[in-house]
C-alpha positions as semicolon CSV with decimal commas, in nm:
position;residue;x (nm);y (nm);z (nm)
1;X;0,000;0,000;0,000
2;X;0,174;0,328;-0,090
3;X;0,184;0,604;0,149
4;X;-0,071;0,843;-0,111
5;X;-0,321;0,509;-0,070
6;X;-0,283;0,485;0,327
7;X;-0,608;0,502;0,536
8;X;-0,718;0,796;0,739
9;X;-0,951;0,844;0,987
10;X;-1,243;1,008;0,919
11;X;-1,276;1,245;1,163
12;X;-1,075;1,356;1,493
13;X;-1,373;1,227;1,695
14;X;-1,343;0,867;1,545
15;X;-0,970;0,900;1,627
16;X;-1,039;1,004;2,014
17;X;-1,291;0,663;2,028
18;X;-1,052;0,475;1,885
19;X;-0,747;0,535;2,097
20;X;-1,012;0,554;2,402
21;X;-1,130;0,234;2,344
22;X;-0,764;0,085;2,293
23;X;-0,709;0,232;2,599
24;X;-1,031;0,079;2,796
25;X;-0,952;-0,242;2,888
26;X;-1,008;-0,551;3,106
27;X;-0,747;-0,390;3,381
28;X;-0,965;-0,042;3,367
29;X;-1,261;-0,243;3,447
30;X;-1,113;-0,369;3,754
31;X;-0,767;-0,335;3,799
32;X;-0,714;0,061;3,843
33;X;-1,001;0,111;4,077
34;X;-0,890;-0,164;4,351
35;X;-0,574;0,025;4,290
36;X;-0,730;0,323;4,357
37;X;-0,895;0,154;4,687
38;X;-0,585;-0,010;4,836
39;X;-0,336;0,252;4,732
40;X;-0,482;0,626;4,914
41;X;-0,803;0,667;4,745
42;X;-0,810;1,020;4,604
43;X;-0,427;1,025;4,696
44;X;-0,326;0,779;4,407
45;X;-0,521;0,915;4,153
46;X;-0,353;1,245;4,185
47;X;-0,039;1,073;4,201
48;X;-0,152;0,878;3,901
49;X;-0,251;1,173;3,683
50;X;0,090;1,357;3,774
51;X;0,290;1,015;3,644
52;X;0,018;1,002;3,316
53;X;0,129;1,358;3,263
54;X;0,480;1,324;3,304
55;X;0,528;0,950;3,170
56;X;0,225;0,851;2,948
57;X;0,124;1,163;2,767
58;X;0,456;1,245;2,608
59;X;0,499;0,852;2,526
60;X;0,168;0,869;2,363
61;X;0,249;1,206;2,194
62;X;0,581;1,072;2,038
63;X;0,450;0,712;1,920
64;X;0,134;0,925;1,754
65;X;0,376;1,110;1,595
66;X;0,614;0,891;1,438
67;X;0,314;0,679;1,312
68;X;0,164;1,027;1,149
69;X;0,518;1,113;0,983
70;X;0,586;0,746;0,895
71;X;0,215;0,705;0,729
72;X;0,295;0,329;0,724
73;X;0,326;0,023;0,980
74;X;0,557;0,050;1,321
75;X;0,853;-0,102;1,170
76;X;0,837;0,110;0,842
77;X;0,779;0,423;0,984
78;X;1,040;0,363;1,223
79;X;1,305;0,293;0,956
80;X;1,198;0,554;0,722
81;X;1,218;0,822;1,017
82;X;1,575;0,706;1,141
83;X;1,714;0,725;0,749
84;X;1,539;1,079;0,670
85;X;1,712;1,201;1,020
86;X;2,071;1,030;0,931
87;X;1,973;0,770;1,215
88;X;2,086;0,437;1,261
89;X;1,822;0,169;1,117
90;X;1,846;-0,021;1,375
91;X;1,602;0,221;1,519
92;X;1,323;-0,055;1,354
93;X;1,363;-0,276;1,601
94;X;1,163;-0,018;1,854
95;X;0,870;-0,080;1,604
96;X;0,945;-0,451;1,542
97;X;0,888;-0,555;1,939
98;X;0,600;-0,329;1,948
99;X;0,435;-0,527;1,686
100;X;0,567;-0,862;1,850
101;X;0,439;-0,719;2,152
102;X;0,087;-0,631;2,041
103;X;0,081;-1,026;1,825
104;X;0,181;-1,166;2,204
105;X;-0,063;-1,012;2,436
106;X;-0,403;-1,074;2,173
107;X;-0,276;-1,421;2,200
108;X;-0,353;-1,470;2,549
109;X;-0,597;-1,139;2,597
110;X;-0,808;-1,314;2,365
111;X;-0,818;-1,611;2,624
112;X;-0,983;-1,371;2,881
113;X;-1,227;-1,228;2,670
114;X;-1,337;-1,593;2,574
115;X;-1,404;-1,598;2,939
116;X;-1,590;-1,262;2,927
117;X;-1,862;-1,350;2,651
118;X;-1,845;-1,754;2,843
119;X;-1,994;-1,566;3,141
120;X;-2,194;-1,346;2,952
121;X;-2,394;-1,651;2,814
122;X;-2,378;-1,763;3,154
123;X;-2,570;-1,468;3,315
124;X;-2,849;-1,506;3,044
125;X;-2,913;-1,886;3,147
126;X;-2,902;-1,831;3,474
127;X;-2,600;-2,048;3,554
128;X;-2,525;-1,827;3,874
129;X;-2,840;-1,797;4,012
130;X;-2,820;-1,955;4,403
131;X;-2,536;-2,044;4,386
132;X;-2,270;-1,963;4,676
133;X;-1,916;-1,919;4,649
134;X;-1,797;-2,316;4,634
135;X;-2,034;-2,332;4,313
136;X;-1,958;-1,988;4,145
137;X;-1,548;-2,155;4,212
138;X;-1,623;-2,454;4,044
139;X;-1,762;-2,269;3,725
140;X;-1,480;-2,088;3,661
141;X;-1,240;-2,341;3,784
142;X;-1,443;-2,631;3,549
143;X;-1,397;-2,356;3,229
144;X;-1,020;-2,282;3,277
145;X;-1,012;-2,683;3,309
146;X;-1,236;-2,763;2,998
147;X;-0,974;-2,711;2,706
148;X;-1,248;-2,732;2,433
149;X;-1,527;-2,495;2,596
150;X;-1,217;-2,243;2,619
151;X;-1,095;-2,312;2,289
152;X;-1,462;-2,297;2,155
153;X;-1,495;-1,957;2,333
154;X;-1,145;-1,812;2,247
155;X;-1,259;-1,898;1,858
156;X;-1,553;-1,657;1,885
157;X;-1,405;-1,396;2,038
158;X;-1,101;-1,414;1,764
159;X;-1,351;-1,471;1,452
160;X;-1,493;-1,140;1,662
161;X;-1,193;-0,900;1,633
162;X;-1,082;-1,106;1,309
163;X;-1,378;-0,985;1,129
164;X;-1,373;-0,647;1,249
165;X;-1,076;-0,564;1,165
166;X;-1,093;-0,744;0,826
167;X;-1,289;-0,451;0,687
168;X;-1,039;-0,169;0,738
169;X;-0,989;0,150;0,906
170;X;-1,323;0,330;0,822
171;X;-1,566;0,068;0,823
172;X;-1,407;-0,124;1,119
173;X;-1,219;-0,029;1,314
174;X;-1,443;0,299;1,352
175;X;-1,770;0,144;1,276
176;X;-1,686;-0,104;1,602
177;X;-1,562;0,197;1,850
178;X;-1,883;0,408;1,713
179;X;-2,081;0,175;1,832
180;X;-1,960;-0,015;2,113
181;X;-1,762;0,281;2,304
182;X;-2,132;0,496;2,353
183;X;-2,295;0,135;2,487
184;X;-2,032;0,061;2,672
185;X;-1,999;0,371;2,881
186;X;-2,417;0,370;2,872
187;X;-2,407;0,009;3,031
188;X;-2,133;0,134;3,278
189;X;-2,353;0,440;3,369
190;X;-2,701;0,215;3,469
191;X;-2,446;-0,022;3,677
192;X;-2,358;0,311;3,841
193;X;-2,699;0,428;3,892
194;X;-2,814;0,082;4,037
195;X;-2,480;0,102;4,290
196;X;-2,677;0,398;4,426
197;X;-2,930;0,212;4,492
198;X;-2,788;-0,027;4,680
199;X;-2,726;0,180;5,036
200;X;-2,320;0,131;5,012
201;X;-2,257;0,384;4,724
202;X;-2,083;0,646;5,011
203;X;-1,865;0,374;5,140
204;X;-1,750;0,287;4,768
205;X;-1,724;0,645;4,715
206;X;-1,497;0,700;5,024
207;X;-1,273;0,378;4,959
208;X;-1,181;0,559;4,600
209;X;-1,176;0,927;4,697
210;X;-1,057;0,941;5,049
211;X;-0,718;1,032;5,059
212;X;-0,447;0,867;5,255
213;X;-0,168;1,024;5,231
214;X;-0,022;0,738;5,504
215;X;-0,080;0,498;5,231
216;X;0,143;0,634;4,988
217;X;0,484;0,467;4,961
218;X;0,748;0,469;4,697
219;X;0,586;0,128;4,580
220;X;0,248;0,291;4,512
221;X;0,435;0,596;4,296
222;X;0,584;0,306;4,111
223;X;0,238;0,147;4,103
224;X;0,097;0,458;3,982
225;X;0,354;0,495;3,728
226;X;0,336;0,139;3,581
227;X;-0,062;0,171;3,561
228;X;-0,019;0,549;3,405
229;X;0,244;0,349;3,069
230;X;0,031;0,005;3,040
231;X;-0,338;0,185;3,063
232;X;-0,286;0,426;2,769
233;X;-0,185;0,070;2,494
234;X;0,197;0,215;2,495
235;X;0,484;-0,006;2,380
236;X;0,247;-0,193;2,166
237;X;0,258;-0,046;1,786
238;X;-0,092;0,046;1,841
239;X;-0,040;0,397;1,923
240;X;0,223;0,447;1,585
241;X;-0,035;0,232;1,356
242;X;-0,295;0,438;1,453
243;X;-0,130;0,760;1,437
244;X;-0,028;0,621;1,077
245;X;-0,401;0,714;0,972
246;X;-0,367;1,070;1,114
247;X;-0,418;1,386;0,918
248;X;-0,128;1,645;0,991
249;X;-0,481;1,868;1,136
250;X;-0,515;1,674;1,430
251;X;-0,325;1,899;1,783
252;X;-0,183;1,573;1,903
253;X;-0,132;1,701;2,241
254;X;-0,458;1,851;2,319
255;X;-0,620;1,488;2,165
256;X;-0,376;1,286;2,390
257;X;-0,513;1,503;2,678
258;X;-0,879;1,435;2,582
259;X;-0,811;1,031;2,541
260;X;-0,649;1,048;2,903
261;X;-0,933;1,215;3,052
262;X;-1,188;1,000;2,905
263;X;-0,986;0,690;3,035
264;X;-0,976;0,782;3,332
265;X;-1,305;0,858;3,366
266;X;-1,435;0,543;3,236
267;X;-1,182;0,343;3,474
268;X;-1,323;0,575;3,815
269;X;-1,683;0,519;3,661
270;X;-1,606;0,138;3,636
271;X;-1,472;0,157;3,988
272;X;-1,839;0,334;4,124
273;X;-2,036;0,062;3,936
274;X;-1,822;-0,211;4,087
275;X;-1,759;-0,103;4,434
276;X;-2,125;-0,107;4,576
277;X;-2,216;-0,478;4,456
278;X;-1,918;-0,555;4,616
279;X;-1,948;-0,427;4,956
280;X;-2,304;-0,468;4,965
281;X;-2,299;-0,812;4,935
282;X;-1,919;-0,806;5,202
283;X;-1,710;-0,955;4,921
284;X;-1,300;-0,854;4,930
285;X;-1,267;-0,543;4,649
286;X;-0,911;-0,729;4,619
287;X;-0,959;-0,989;4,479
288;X;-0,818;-0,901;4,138
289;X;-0,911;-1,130;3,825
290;X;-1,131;-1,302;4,072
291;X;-1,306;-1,005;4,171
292;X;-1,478;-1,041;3,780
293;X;-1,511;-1,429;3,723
294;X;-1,604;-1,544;4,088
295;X;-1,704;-1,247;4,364
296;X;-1,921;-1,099;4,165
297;X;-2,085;-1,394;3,974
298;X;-2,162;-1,526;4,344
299;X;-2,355;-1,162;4,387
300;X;-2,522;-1,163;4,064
301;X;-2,664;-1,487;4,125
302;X;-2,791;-1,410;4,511
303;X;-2,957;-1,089;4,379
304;X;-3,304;-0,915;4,303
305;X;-3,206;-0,856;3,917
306;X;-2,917;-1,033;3,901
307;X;-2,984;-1,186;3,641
308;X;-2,960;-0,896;3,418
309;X;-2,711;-0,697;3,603
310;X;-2,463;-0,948;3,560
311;X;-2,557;-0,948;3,154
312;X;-2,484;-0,587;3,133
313;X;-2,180;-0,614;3,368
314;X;-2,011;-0,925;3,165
315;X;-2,191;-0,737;2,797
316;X;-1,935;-0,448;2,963
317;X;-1,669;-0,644;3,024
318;X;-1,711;-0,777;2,625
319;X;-1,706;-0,439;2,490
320;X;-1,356;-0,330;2,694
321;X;-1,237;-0,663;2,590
322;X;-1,313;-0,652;2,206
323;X;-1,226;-0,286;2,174
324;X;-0,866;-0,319;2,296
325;X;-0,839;-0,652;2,081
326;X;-0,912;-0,475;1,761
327;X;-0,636;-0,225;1,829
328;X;-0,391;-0,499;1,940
329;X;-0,439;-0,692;1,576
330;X;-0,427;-0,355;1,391
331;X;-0,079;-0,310;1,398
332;X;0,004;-0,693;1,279
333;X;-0,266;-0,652;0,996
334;X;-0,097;-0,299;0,886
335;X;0,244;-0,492;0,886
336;X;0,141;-0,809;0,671
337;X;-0,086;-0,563;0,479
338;X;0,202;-0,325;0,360
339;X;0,518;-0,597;0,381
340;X;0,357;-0,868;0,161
341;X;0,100;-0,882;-0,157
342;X;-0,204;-0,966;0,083
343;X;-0,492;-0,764;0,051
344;X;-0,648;-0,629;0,368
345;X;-0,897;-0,960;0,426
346;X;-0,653;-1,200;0,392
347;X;-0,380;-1,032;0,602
348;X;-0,613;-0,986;0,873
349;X;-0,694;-1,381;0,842
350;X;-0,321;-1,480;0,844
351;X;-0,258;-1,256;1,146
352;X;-0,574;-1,344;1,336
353;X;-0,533;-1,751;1,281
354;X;-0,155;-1,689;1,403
355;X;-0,277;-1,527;1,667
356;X;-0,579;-1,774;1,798
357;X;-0,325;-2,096;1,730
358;X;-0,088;-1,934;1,963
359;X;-0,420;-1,824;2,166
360;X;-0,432;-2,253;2,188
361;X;-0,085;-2,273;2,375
362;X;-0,153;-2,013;2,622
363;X;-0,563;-2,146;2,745
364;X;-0,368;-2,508;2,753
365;X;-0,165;-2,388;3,023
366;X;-0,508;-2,390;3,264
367;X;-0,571;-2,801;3,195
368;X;-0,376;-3,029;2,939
369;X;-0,039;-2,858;2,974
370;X;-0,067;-2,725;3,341
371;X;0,259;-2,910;3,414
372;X;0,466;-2,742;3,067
373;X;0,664;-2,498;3,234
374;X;0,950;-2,265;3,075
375;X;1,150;-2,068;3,343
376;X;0,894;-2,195;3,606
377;X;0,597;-2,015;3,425
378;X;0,338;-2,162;3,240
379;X;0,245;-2,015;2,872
380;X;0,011;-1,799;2,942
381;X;0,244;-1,665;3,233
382;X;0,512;-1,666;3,060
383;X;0,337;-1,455;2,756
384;X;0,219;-1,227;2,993
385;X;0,545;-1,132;3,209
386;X;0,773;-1,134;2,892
387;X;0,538;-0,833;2,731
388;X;0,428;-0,640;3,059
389;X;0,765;-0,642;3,179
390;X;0,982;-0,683;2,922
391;X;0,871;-0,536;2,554
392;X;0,633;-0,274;2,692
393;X;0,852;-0,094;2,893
394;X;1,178;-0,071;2,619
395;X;0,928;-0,027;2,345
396;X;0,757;0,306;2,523
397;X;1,131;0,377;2,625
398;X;1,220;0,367;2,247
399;X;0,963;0,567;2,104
400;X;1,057;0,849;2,339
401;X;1,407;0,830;2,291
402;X;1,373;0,865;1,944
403;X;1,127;1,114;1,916
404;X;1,325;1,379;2,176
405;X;1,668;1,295;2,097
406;X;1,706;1,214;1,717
407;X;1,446;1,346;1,554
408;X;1,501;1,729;1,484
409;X;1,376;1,944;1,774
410;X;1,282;2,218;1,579
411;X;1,081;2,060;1,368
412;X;0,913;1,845;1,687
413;X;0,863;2,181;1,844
414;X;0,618;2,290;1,527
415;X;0,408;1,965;1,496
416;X;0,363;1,962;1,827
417;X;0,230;2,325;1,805
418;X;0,466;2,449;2,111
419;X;0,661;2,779;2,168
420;X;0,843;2,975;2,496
421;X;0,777;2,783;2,801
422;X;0,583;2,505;2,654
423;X;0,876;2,407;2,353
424;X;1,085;2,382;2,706
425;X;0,892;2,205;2,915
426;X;0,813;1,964;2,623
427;X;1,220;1,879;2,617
428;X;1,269;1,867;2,976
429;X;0,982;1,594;3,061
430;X;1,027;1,409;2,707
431;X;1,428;1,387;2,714
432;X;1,441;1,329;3,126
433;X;1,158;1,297;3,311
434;X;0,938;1,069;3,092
435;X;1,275;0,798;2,983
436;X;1,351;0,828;3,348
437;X;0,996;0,716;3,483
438;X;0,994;0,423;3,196
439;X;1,336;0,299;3,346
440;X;1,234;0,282;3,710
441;X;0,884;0,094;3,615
442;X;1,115;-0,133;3,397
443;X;1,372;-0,212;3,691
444;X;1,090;-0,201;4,009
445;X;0,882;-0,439;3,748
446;X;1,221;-0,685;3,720
């Protein structure tokens, strides 16, 4: 595909959904509000803003921008930008792991949100209903040990994002986000209408927004910092492929700014909707992946309407799920699309098969091959830890270094739109502060 016949969004407001719904994920759904809870309440998320606009705002801004300059896939646009700038090529391998990165994670991401539309099914038969917490257990613990009802539901949810993908930028990619982005923060809004209800909305409110300063240690900056790079899709090619469809009209600052906000939002709002099921029922809000797929199946099933509060809860969880898929194949589709004769169907079918038959290896690590082990981790482990803490962090790391110390500052300066004060704190936080942040979430994470 030549650069003249490269897709563009078609508007900045399809952009904003996109990268929003990239960004809303599984973890916002649970993961940053029970960090939110057990790290200082209103405490953390100030912290956490301060590290999203020191660390993940100017990591976003740079991949954005070498994807808009590059107008191709990661690994091309990285290349071309390090020979126009008298770079070393080499500089392609900071868009080849993000790609590997983004193939890795669908692999076993794709596993999860088998599990997601599994339990959404289950919600509409009833399969929770009565039960108590041995028998919610044994659910989950008889699908994670059924390797062809996880393969059957890992299938879907591929032929899903597979399909979505297959027909392109315009139609869908932004036809999806249109769509499921307004229904999933409408579904996210009634669950937070029906916490009020339930007579523990203050205490939910209080557990996110109290602040405890006593509860802030250098462990929860780090926290905050990590959460701040991996919630925004950084270090995954998904940022540069999608910034490859960007007209040069788009303020890429001001529209990383909006995408933050509206993250955040939607990962607080996710928090308010969860919170009050949870402690009106006294269930743990720790519980992490088995807050979603046990603690609150168990209240679901033991409630006046649970039946179809837990079908717009796990419908929810679907949504998050299929909208970060779509952007995680995106990047591998652009690749095969633009490095080989396949049109954009059959690249998206060669990715996405590549993708679900590795998807095989890692939901085999729950049953069959529970006792495979490389480096004392399982597959799906082992997929897992080598992206989060590994190719996210010195992909992100990459991107900035490139964009604030070989590309031409001037000329950074002007696309970015920044003079005075602004041009110099743009240098100071991408050169220093943002590399630095990236390094100490990499070594903490080790």
């Amino acid at each position: 595909m030549s650069k003249l016949s490269h897709a563009q969004w078609s508007s900045k407001m399809a952009f904003i959904l996109a990268a929003t719904g990239s960004a809303v994920g599984l973890g916002n759904i649970w993961r940053f509000s029970y960090m939110v809870g057990d790290s200082g309440g209103a405490a953390f998320v100030l912290i956490y803003l301060a590290c999203v606009a020191l660390v993940g705002l100017p990591i976003l801004v740079a991949e954005w921008l070498i994807g808009r300059r590059g107008q191709e896939n990661p690994i091309n646009s990285m290349l071309d930008l390090a020979r126009k700038n008298g770079r070393l090529p080499a500089w392609a391998l900071v868009g080849a792991s993000g790609v590997l990165a983004a193939f890795l994670i669908l692999s076993f991401y794709s596993v999860i949100g088998g599990w997601s539309l599994s339990y959404t099914l289950g919600s509409v038969t009833g399969a929770f209903s009565g039960q108590d917490a041995d028998g919610v257990s044994e659910i989950f613990t008889g699908l994670l040990g059924n390797p062809v009802a996880l393969t059957l539901w890992h299938t879907a949810f591929m032929a899903l994002v597979i399909w979505i993908v297959a027909r392109g930028v315009t139609k869908g990619l932004e036809g999806a986000v249109r769509t499921l982005m307004p229904a999933l923060v409408v579904l996210m809004l009634v669950l937070v209408g029906y916490g009020m209800t339930t007579g523990h909305f203050g205490e939910a409110l209080a557990f996110m927004f109290s602040p405890d300063w006593g509860a802030v240690t250098g462990e929860v900056v780090l926290a905050a910092m990590g959460q701040a790079f991996f919630t925004l899709s950084l270090g995954m090619g998904i940022m540069m492929a999608y910034g490859s469809y960007l007209g040069e009209d788009v303020n890429l600052i001001g529209t990383a700014r909006t995408v933050i906000i509206l993250d955040t939002a939607i990962a607080l709002l996710a928090g308010l909707a969860i919170f009050p099921i949870v402690f009106a029922n006294g269930l743990s809000p720790g519980e992490g992946p088995g807050l979603i797929f046990v603690t609150l199946p168990l209240a679901f099933g033991n409630m006046t309407g649970g039946m179809i509060l837990g079908l717009m809860f796990f419908l929810l969880l679907t949504f998050a799920a299929l909208t970060s898929a779509i952007s995680l194949l995106e990047p591998v589709v652009e690749l095969m699309e633009e490095r080989t004769p396949l049109s954009r169907m059959a690249a998206t079918l060669v990715s996405g098969v590549a993708v679900w038959a590795l998807g095989i290896a890692a939901l085999m690590s729950f049953n069959v091959w529970d006792g495979f082990l490389i480096l004392g981790l399982n597959v799906f482990d082992l997929l897992d830890t080598f992206t989060s803490k590994f190719l996210l962090p010195l992909t992100g790391l990459g991107a900035i270094l490139f964009v604030a110390w070989q590309l031409d500052r001037d000329s950074v300066t002007t696309e970015l739109n920044l003079s005075g004060g602004q041009a110099t704190l743009w240098h100071v936080v991408s050169r220093f502060v943002a590399p630095i942040g990236v390094v100490l979430v990499f070594v903490s994470s080790l």
